Amino acid sequence: PYGGSWYSENNVLASASWDLDLWGKNRQRLAQAVSAQRAAEAEMQQARITLAASVARTYNQLAQLYALRDIAAREIDNRKTIGNITNGRVVAGLDTNVERQTANGNIATSQANLSQIDGQIETVRYQLGALLGKGPDRGLQIANPMLNPVASVALPDNLPADLVARRPDIVAARWQVEGAMHDVKEAKAEFYPDVNLAAGFGFDAFGWGKFLNFTSRQMNIGPAVHLPI
């Protein structure tokens, strides 16, 4: 500029701060985050158990439907036999056409029942494919269940409390309660003042000649207090 000159100011500063966390606000926030993470893990385990139980329940339902289908098929054979006997009795004059129509109606009813069971089997196969995370084709590839009858399984009369407490849904609920308690403590800590310590060190000088000289040093240190109103 006219009658003057240009100078450059060089500045470098490294600073650090430390939150004293006198009232445990940050500790409670960390504990709440840990509780939320563990609750999510327990909920994931509960989802796995629920899915496994759904697969087992649906597979048993499929086995039951196949057992009912076998019964329905045998019923059709029996009613066809009865129909043949009835036709013979009608020809012999021992029965009338009413008995013949009744026998034919019973056969048709049994066949309709068998067709309904086949539809239910196909639906359950699709459900199993969906539970396995696959498409409908996977459900159609499932072999016919062959379940052997076993003795009934029952829970013992007395269950220890620590054993029941291992259920994932109970564990998740416990972690959710603990997380809520940490939230309350963190909210209470917000009413107290925050005290932080800050410090910095660097150099500040006009021009490059004295920039890194010890005389160009700058230092600062002190507390920072935040008072909520």
PDB file of N, CA, C and O in Angstrom, residues 120-182:
ATOM      1  N   GLN A 120     -54.114 -77.421   2.710  1.00  0.00           N
ATOM      2  CA  GLN A 120     -53.463 -76.972   3.939  1.00  0.00           C
ATOM      3  C   GLN A 120     -51.994 -77.377   3.964  1.00  0.00           C
ATOM      4  O   GLN A 120     -51.132 -76.611   4.426  1.00  0.00           O
ATOM      5  N   ILE A 121     -51.693 -78.573   3.458  1.00  0.00           N
ATOM      6  CA  ILE A 121     -50.290 -79.022   3.408  1.00  0.00           C
ATOM      7  C   ILE A 121     -49.471 -78.104   2.520  1.00  0.00           C
ATOM      8  O   ILE A 121     -48.347 -77.710   2.870  1.00  0.00           O
ATOM      9  N   GLU A 122     -50.008 -77.718   1.393  1.00  0.00           N
ATOM     10  CA  GLU A 122     -49.278 -76.831   0.492  1.00  0.00           C
ATOM     11  C   GLU A 122     -49.047 -75.466   1.136  1.00  0.00           C
ATOM     12  O   GLU A 122     -47.962 -74.889   1.028  1.00  0.00           O
ATOM     13  N   THR A 123     -50.063 -74.954   1.843  1.00  0.00           N
ATOM     14  CA  THR A 123     -49.913 -73.662   2.526  1.00  0.00           C
ATOM     15  C   THR A 123     -48.827 -73.725   3.595  1.00  0.00           C
ATOM     16  O   THR A 123     -47.988 -72.814   3.719  1.00  0.00           O
ATOM     17  N   VAL A 124     -48.825 -74.806   4.393  1.00  0.00           N
ATOM     18  CA  VAL A 124     -47.825 -74.953   5.453  1.00  0.00           C
ATOM     19  C   VAL A 124     -46.427 -75.096   4.860  1.00  0.00           C
ATOM     20  O   VAL A 124     -45.440 -74.585   5.415  1.00  0.00           O
ATOM     21  N   ARG A 125     -46.300 -75.735   3.731  1.00  0.00           N
ATOM     22  CA  ARG A 125     -44.998 -75.846   3.073  1.00  0.00           C
ATOM     23  C   ARG A 125     -44.491 -74.464   2.667  1.00  0.00           C
ATOM     24  O   ARG A 125     -43.301 -74.146   2.829  1.00  0.00           O
ATOM     25  N   TYR A 126     -45.374 -73.629   2.145  1.00  0.00           N
ATOM     26  CA  TYR A 126     -44.987 -72.257   1.800  1.00  0.00           C
ATOM     27  C   TYR A 126     -44.576 -71.472   3.045  1.00  0.00           C
ATOM     28  O   TYR A 126     -43.624 -70.675   3.015  1.00  0.00           O
ATOM     29  N   GLN A 127     -45.293 -71.696   4.144  1.00  0.00           N
ATOM     30  CA  GLN A 127     -44.935 -71.020   5.389  1.00  0.00           C
ATOM     31  C   GLN A 127     -43.550 -71.437   5.867  1.00  0.00           C
ATOM     32  O   GLN A 127     -42.764 -70.593   6.322  1.00  0.00           O
ATOM     33  N   LEU A 128     -43.248 -72.722   5.762  1.00  0.00           N
ATOM     34  CA  LEU A 128     -41.910 -73.181   6.160  1.00  0.00           C
ATOM     35  C   LEU A 128     -40.839 -72.568   5.276  1.00  0.00           C
ATOM     36  O   LEU A 128     -39.765 -72.171   5.754  1.00  0.00           O
ATOM     37  N   GLY A 129     -41.098 -72.477   3.976  1.00  0.00           N
ATOM     38  CA  GLY A 129     -40.127 -71.842   3.083  1.00  0.00           C
ATOM     39  C   GLY A 129     -39.883 -70.395   3.463  1.00  0.00           C
ATOM     40  O   GLY A 129     -38.737 -69.912   3.439  1.00  0.00           O
ATOM     41  N   ALA A 130     -40.947 -69.677   3.837  1.00  0.00           N
ATOM     42  CA  ALA A 130     -40.790 -68.282   4.247  1.00  0.00           C
ATOM     43  C   ALA A 130     -40.016 -68.176   5.558  1.00  0.00           C
ATOM     44  O   ALA A 130     -39.164 -67.290   5.732  1.00  0.00           O
ATOM     45  N   LEU A 131     -40.306 -69.067   6.525  1.00  0.00           N
ATOM     46  CA  LEU A 131     -39.582 -69.043   7.796  1.00  0.00           C
ATOM     47  C   LEU A 131     -38.102 -69.357   7.616  1.00  0.00           C
ATOM     48  O   LEU A 131     -37.260 -68.879   8.388  1.00  0.00           O
ATOM     49  N   LEU A 132     -37.777 -70.158   6.619  1.00  0.00           N
ATOM     50  CA  LEU A 132     -36.380 -70.485   6.342  1.00  0.00           C
ATOM     51  C   LEU A 132     -35.691 -69.410   5.514  1.00  0.00           C
ATOM     52  O   LEU A 132     -34.512 -69.537   5.197  1.00  0.00           O
ATOM     53  N   GLY A 133     -36.421 -68.354   5.163  1.00  0.00           N
ATOM     54  CA  GLY A 133     -35.837 -67.282   4.378  1.00  0.00           C
ATOM     55  C   GLY A 133     -35.663 -67.637   2.917  1.00  0.00           C
ATOM     56  O   GLY A 133     -34.841 -67.026   2.226  1.00  0.00           O
ATOM     57  N   LYS A 134     -36.439 -68.593   2.444  1.00  0.00           N
ATOM     58  CA  LYS A 134     -36.337 -69.029   1.051  1.00  0.00           C
ATOM     59  C   LYS A 134     -37.667 -68.762   0.349  1.00  0.00           C
ATOM     60  O   LYS A 134     -38.621 -68.274   0.926  1.00  0.00           O
ATOM     61  N   GLY A 135     -37.698 -69.121  -0.930  1.00  0.00           N
ATOM     62  CA  GLY A 135     -38.901 -68.936  -1.711  1.00  0.00           C
ATOM     63  C   GLY A 135     -39.838 -70.124  -1.612  1.00  0.00           C
ATOM     64  O   GLY A 135     -39.575 -71.095  -0.898  1.00  0.00           O
ATOM     65  N   PRO A 136     -40.967 -70.061  -2.336  1.00  0.00           N
ATOM     66  CA  PRO A 136     -41.937 -71.164  -2.286  1.00  0.00           C
ATOM     67  C   PRO A 136     -41.351 -72.495  -2.742  1.00  0.00           C
ATOM     68  O   PRO A 136     -41.766 -73.551  -2.256  1.00  0.00           O
ATOM     69  N   ASP A 137     -40.395 -72.453  -3.667  1.00  0.00           N
ATOM     70  CA  ASP A 137     -39.814 -73.709  -4.148  1.00  0.00           C
ATOM     71  C   ASP A 137     -39.134 -74.486  -3.029  1.00  0.00           C
ATOM     72  O   ASP A 137     -39.151 -75.721  -3.024  1.00  0.00           O
ATOM     73  N   ARG A 138     -38.538 -73.762  -2.079  1.00  0.00           N
ATOM     74  CA  ARG A 138     -37.882 -74.445  -0.957  1.00  0.00           C
ATOM     75  C   ARG A 138     -38.902 -75.187  -0.110  1.00  0.00           C
ATOM     76  O   ARG A 138     -38.636 -76.296   0.376  1.00  0.00           O
ATOM     77  N   GLY A 139     -40.084 -74.618   0.061  1.00  0.00           N
ATOM     78  CA  GLY A 139     -41.109 -75.301   0.839  1.00  0.00           C
ATOM     79  C   GLY A 139     -41.606 -76.564   0.164  1.00  0.00           C
ATOM     80  O   GLY A 139     -41.928 -77.558   0.834  1.00  0.00           O
ATOM     81  N   LEU A 140     -41.648 -76.558  -1.167  1.00  0.00           N
ATOM     82  CA  LEU A 140     -42.121 -77.741  -1.880  1.00  0.00           C
ATOM     83  C   LEU A 140     -41.097 -78.865  -1.856  1.00  0.00           C
ATOM     84  O   LEU A 140     -41.443 -80.016  -2.131  1.00  0.00           O
ATOM     85  N   GLN A 141     -39.827 -78.546  -1.565  1.00  0.00           N
ATOM     86  CA  GLN A 141     -38.783 -79.563  -1.536  1.00  0.00           C
ATOM     87  C   GLN A 141     -38.681 -80.276  -0.189  1.00  0.00           C
ATOM     88  O   GLN A 141     -37.893 -81.214  -0.056  1.00  0.00           O
ATOM     89  N   ILE A 142     -39.450 -79.846   0.797  1.00  0.00           N
ATOM     90  CA  ILE A 142     -39.378 -80.460   2.122  1.00  0.00           C
ATOM     91  C   ILE A 142     -39.968 -81.857   2.050  1.00  0.00           C
ATOM     92  O   ILE A 142     -41.076 -82.067   1.550  1.00  0.00           O
ATOM     93  N   ALA A 143     -39.235 -82.825   2.560  1.00  0.00           N
ATOM     94  CA  ALA A 143     -39.708 -84.204   2.561  1.00  0.00           C
ATOM     95  C   ALA A 143     -40.844 -84.381   3.558  1.00  0.00           C
ATOM     96  O   ALA A 143     -41.010 -83.586   4.488  1.00  0.00           O
ATOM     97  N   ASN A 144     -41.622 -85.436   3.355  1.00  0.00           N
ATOM     98  CA  ASN A 144     -42.721 -85.716   4.273  1.00  0.00           C
ATOM     99  C   ASN A 144     -42.175 -86.005   5.670  1.00  0.00           C
ATOM    100  O   ASN A 144     -41.274 -86.831   5.831  1.00  0.00           O
ATOM    101  N   PRO A 145     -42.651 -85.317   6.679  1.00  0.00           N
ATOM    102  CA  PRO A 145     -42.139 -85.536   8.041  1.00  0.00           C
ATOM    103  C   PRO A 145     -42.426 -86.950   8.521  1.00  0.00           C
ATOM    104  O   PRO A 145     -43.513 -87.485   8.308  1.00  0.00           O
ATOM    105  N   MET A 146     -41.430 -87.508   9.169  1.00  0.00           N
ATOM    106  CA  MET A 146     -41.578 -88.827   9.785  1.00  0.00           C
ATOM    107  C   MET A 146     -41.200 -88.681  11.255  1.00  0.00           C
ATOM    108  O   MET A 146     -40.044 -88.864  11.651  1.00  0.00           O
ATOM    109  N   LEU A 147     -42.169 -88.287  12.053  1.00  0.00           N
ATOM    110  CA  LEU A 147     -41.919 -88.047  13.467  1.00  0.00           C
ATOM    111  C   LEU A 147     -42.310 -89.271  14.269  1.00  0.00           C
ATOM    112  O   LEU A 147     -43.412 -89.813  14.109  1.00  0.00           O
ATOM    113  N   ASN A 148     -41.416 -89.703  15.118  1.00  0.00           N
ATOM    114  CA  ASN A 148     -41.687 -90.845  15.995  1.00  0.00           C
ATOM    115  C   ASN A 148     -42.354 -90.359  17.275  1.00  0.00           C
ATOM    116  O   ASN A 148     -41.943 -89.348  17.858  1.00  0.00           O
ATOM    117  N   PRO A 149     -43.368 -91.044  17.740  1.00  0.00           N
ATOM    118  CA  PRO A 149     -44.012 -90.625  18.995  1.00  0.00           C
ATOM    119  C   PRO A 149     -43.038 -90.770  20.162  1.00  0.00           C
ATOM    120  O   PRO A 149     -42.355 -91.775  20.304  1.00  0.00           O
ATOM    121  N   VAL A 150     -42.974 -89.735  20.959  1.00  0.00           N
ATOM    122  CA  VAL A 150     -42.101 -89.744  22.143  1.00  0.00           C
ATOM    123  C   VAL A 150     -42.946 -89.418  23.364  1.00  0.00           C
ATOM    124  O   VAL A 150     -44.091 -88.973  23.263  1.00  0.00           O
ATOM    125  N   ALA A 151     -42.343 -89.661  24.507  1.00  0.00           N
ATOM    126  CA  ALA A 151     -43.042 -89.339  25.750  1.00  0.00           C
ATOM    127  C   ALA A 151     -43.228 -87.834  25.870  1.00  0.00           C
ATOM    128  O   ALA A 151     -42.432 -87.047  25.354  1.00  0.00           O
ATOM    129  N   SER A 152     -44.272 -87.433  26.528  1.00  0.00           N
ATOM    130  CA  SER A 152     -44.557 -86.011  26.703  1.00  0.00           C
ATOM    131  C   SER A 152     -43.459 -85.357  27.530  1.00  0.00           C
ATOM    132  O   SER A 152     -42.931 -85.934  28.482  1.00  0.00           O
ATOM    133  N   VAL A 153     -43.105 -84.139  27.138  1.00  0.00           N
ATOM    134  CA  VAL A 153     -42.063 -83.376  27.817  1.00  0.00           C
ATOM    135  C   VAL A 153     -42.748 -82.282  28.632  1.00  0.00           C
ATOM    136  O   VAL A 153     -43.553 -81.513  28.097  1.00  0.00           O
ATOM    137  N   ALA A 154     -42.434 -82.230  29.901  1.00  0.00           N
ATOM    138  CA  ALA A 154     -43.056 -81.248  30.792  1.00  0.00           C
ATOM    139  C   ALA A 154     -41.972 -80.561  31.610  1.00  0.00           C
ATOM    140  O   ALA A 154     -40.908 -81.133  31.873  1.00  0.00           O
ATOM    141  N   LEU A 155     -42.244 -79.327  31.983  1.00  0.00           N
ATOM    142  CA  LEU A 155     -41.314 -78.593  32.827  1.00  0.00           C
ATOM    143  C   LEU A 155     -41.375 -79.123  34.255  1.00  0.00           C
ATOM    144  O   LEU A 155     -42.416 -79.642  34.689  1.00  0.00           O
ATOM    145  N   PRO A 156     -40.286 -79.005  34.987  1.00  0.00           N
ATOM    146  CA  PRO A 156     -40.330 -79.422  36.395  1.00  0.00           C
ATOM    147  C   PRO A 156     -41.263 -78.536  37.199  1.00  0.00           C
ATOM    148  O   PRO A 156     -41.628 -77.432  36.789  1.00  0.00           O
ATOM    149  N   ASP A 157     -41.687 -79.060  38.350  1.00  0.00           N
ATOM    150  CA  ASP A 157     -42.632 -78.314  39.185  1.00  0.00           C
ATOM    151  C   ASP A 157     -42.033 -77.015  39.696  1.00  0.00           C
ATOM    152  O   ASP A 157     -42.728 -76.003  39.804  1.00  0.00           O
ATOM    153  N   ASN A 158     -40.745 -77.013  40.009  1.00  0.00           N
ATOM    154  CA  ASN A 158     -40.090 -75.829  40.551  1.00  0.00           C
ATOM    155  C   ASN A 158     -38.940 -75.429  39.640  1.00  0.00           C
ATOM    156  O   ASN A 158     -38.087 -76.241  39.303  1.00  0.00           O
ATOM    157  N   LEU A 159     -38.944 -74.156  39.236  1.00  0.00           N
ATOM    158  CA  LEU A 159     -37.864 -73.622  38.407  1.00  0.00           C
ATOM    159  C   LEU A 159     -37.116 -72.568  39.203  1.00  0.00           C
ATOM    160  O   LEU A 159     -37.726 -71.643  39.758  1.00  0.00           O
ATOM    161  N   PRO A 160     -35.781 -72.664  39.298  1.00  0.00           N
ATOM    162  CA  PRO A 160     -35.017 -71.635  40.007  1.00  0.00           C
ATOM    163  C   PRO A 160     -35.192 -70.276  39.337  1.00  0.00           C
ATOM    164  O   PRO A 160     -35.312 -70.172  38.113  1.00  0.00           O
ATOM    165  N   ALA A 161     -35.197 -69.239  40.144  1.00  0.00           N
ATOM    166  CA  ALA A 161     -35.391 -67.895  39.602  1.00  0.00           C
ATOM    167  C   ALA A 161     -34.250 -67.496  38.669  1.00  0.00           C
ATOM    168  O   ALA A 161     -34.466 -66.821  37.665  1.00  0.00           O
ATOM    169  N   ASP A 162     -33.014 -67.927  38.986  1.00  0.00           N
ATOM    170  CA  ASP A 162     -31.894 -67.556  38.137  1.00  0.00           C
ATOM    171  C   ASP A 162     -31.983 -68.239  36.772  1.00  0.00           C
ATOM    172  O   ASP A 162     -31.499 -67.716  35.770  1.00  0.00           O
ATOM    173  N   LEU A 163     -32.631 -69.420  36.717  1.00  0.00           N
ATOM    174  CA  LEU A 163     -32.798 -70.094  35.435  1.00  0.00           C
ATOM    175  C   LEU A 163     -33.847 -69.380  34.582  1.00  0.00           C
ATOM    176  O   LEU A 163     -33.676 -69.191  33.377  1.00  0.00           O
ATOM    177  N   VAL A 164     -34.948 -68.985  35.209  1.00  0.00           N
ATOM    178  CA  VAL A 164     -35.977 -68.245  34.475  1.00  0.00           C
ATOM    179  C   VAL A 164     -35.443 -66.900  34.003  1.00  0.00           C
ATOM    180  O   VAL A 164     -35.808 -66.409  32.930  1.00  0.00           O
ATOM    181  N   ALA A 165     -34.565 -66.290  34.797  1.00  0.00           N
ATOM    182  CA  ALA A 165     -34.035 -64.970  34.451  1.00  0.00           C
ATOM    183  C   ALA A 165     -33.127 -65.001  33.236  1.00  0.00           C
ATOM    184  O   ALA A 165     -32.756 -63.952  32.728  1.00  0.00           O
ATOM    185  N   ARG A 166     -32.776 -66.195  32.757  1.00  0.00           N
ATOM    186  CA  ARG A 166     -31.932 -66.280  31.567  1.00  0.00           C
ATOM    187  C   ARG A 166     -32.726 -66.152  30.271  1.00  0.00           C
ATOM    188  O   ARG A 166     -32.128 -66.123  29.195  1.00  0.00           O
ATOM    189  N   ARG A 167     -34.043 -66.105  30.364  1.00  0.00           N
ATOM    190  CA  ARG A 167     -34.836 -65.932  29.150  1.00  0.00           C
ATOM    191  C   ARG A 167     -34.452 -64.626  28.473  1.00  0.00           C
ATOM    192  O   ARG A 167     -34.336 -63.578  29.132  1.00  0.00           O
ATOM    193  N   PRO A 168     -34.247 -64.629  27.153  1.00  0.00           N
ATOM    194  CA  PRO A 168     -33.783 -63.403  26.475  1.00  0.00           C
ATOM    195  C   PRO A 168     -34.719 -62.223  26.649  1.00  0.00           C
ATOM    196  O   PRO A 168     -34.264 -61.083  26.777  1.00  0.00           O
ATOM    197  N   ASP A 169     -36.048 -62.466  26.655  1.00  0.00           N
ATOM    198  CA  ASP A 169     -36.961 -61.333  26.795  1.00  0.00           C
ATOM    199  C   ASP A 169     -36.854 -60.702  28.179  1.00  0.00           C
ATOM    200  O   ASP A 169     -36.936 -59.473  28.322  1.00  0.00           O
ATOM    201  N   ILE A 170     -36.623 -61.543  29.213  1.00  0.00           N
ATOM    202  CA  ILE A 170     -36.450 -60.993  30.557  1.00  0.00           C
ATOM    203  C   ILE A 170     -35.122 -60.259  30.660  1.00  0.00           C
ATOM    204  O   ILE A 170     -35.028 -59.184  31.277  1.00  0.00           O
ATOM    205  N   VAL A 171     -34.076 -60.824  30.053  1.00  0.00           N
ATOM    206  CA  VAL A 171     -32.773 -60.144  30.067  1.00  0.00           C
ATOM    207  C   VAL A 171     -32.872 -58.798  29.358  1.00  0.00           C
ATOM    208  O   VAL A 171     -32.346 -57.778  29.828  1.00  0.00           O
ATOM    209  N   ALA A 172     -33.553 -58.753  28.204  1.00  0.00           N
ATOM    210  CA  ALA A 172     -33.704 -57.493  27.475  1.00  0.00           C
ATOM    211  C   ALA A 172     -34.472 -56.469  28.306  1.00  0.00           C
ATOM    212  O   ALA A 172     -34.115 -55.286  28.342  1.00  0.00           O
ATOM    213  N   ALA A 173     -35.534 -56.926  28.987  1.00  0.00           N
ATOM    214  CA  ALA A 173     -36.307 -56.005  29.817  1.00  0.00           C
ATOM    215  C   ALA A 173     -35.462 -55.458  30.960  1.00  0.00           C
ATOM    216  O   ALA A 173     -35.558 -54.270  31.306  1.00  0.00           O
ATOM    217  N   ARG A 174     -34.612 -56.322  31.531  1.00  0.00           N
ATOM    218  CA  ARG A 174     -33.759 -55.849  32.639  1.00  0.00           C
ATOM    219  C   ARG A 174     -32.774 -54.792  32.157  1.00  0.00           C
ATOM    220  O   ARG A 174     -32.571 -53.759  32.814  1.00  0.00           O
ATOM    221  N   TRP A 175     -32.160 -55.013  30.977  1.00  0.00           N
ATOM    222  CA  TRP A 175     -31.228 -54.022  30.455  1.00  0.00           C
ATOM    223  C   TRP A 175     -31.938 -52.728  30.072  1.00  0.00           C
ATOM    224  O   TRP A 175     -31.381 -51.635  30.202  1.00  0.00           O
ATOM    225  N   GLN A 176     -33.179 -52.830  29.597  1.00  0.00           N
ATOM    226  CA  GLN A 176     -33.932 -51.618  29.283  1.00  0.00           C
ATOM    227  C   GLN A 176     -34.226 -50.813  30.534  1.00  0.00           C
ATOM    228  O   GLN A 176     -34.152 -49.577  30.525  1.00  0.00           O
ATOM    229  N   VAL A 177     -34.551 -51.500  31.633  1.00  0.00           N
ATOM    230  CA  VAL A 177     -34.794 -50.809  32.893  1.00  0.00           C
ATOM    231  C   VAL A 177     -33.516 -50.144  33.383  1.00  0.00           C
ATOM    232  O   VAL A 177     -33.523 -48.979  33.827  1.00  0.00           O
ATOM    233  N   GLU A 178     -32.391 -50.853  33.292  1.00  0.00           N
ATOM    234  CA  GLU A 178     -31.131 -50.261  33.730  1.00  0.00           C
ATOM    235  C   GLU A 178     -30.769 -49.062  32.861  1.00  0.00           C
ATOM    236  O   GLU A 178     -30.268 -48.053  33.362  1.00  0.00           O
ATOM    237  N   GLY A 179     -31.011 -49.157  31.553  1.00  0.00           N
ATOM    238  CA  GLY A 179     -30.746 -48.015  30.677  1.00  0.00           C
ATOM    239  C   GLY A 179     -31.602 -46.822  31.053  1.00  0.00           C
ATOM    240  O   GLY A 179     -31.125 -45.675  31.039  1.00  0.00           O
ATOM    241  N   ALA A 180     -32.877 -47.057  31.395  1.00  0.00           N
ATOM    242  CA  ALA A 180     -33.748 -45.951  31.814  1.00  0.00           C
ATOM    243  C   ALA A 180     -33.250 -45.324  33.117  1.00  0.00           C
ATOM    244  O   ALA A 180     -33.302 -44.099  33.291  1.00  0.00           O
ATOM    245  N   MET A 181     -32.744 -46.144  34.035  1.00  0.00           N
ATOM    246  CA  MET A 181     -32.201 -45.606  35.284  1.00  0.00           C
ATOM    247  C   MET A 181     -30.985 -44.729  35.011  1.00  0.00           C
ATOM    248  O   MET A 181     -30.811 -43.672  35.631  1.00  0.00           O
ATOM    249  N   HIS A 182     -30.122 -45.146  34.093  1.00  0.00           N
ATOM    250  CA  HIS A 182     -28.961 -44.317  33.743  1.00  0.00           C
ATOM    251  C   HIS A 182     -29.403 -43.021  33.078  1.00  0.00           C
ATOM    252  O   HIS A 182     -28.768 -41.971  33.272  1.00  0.00           O
TER     253      HIS A 182
END
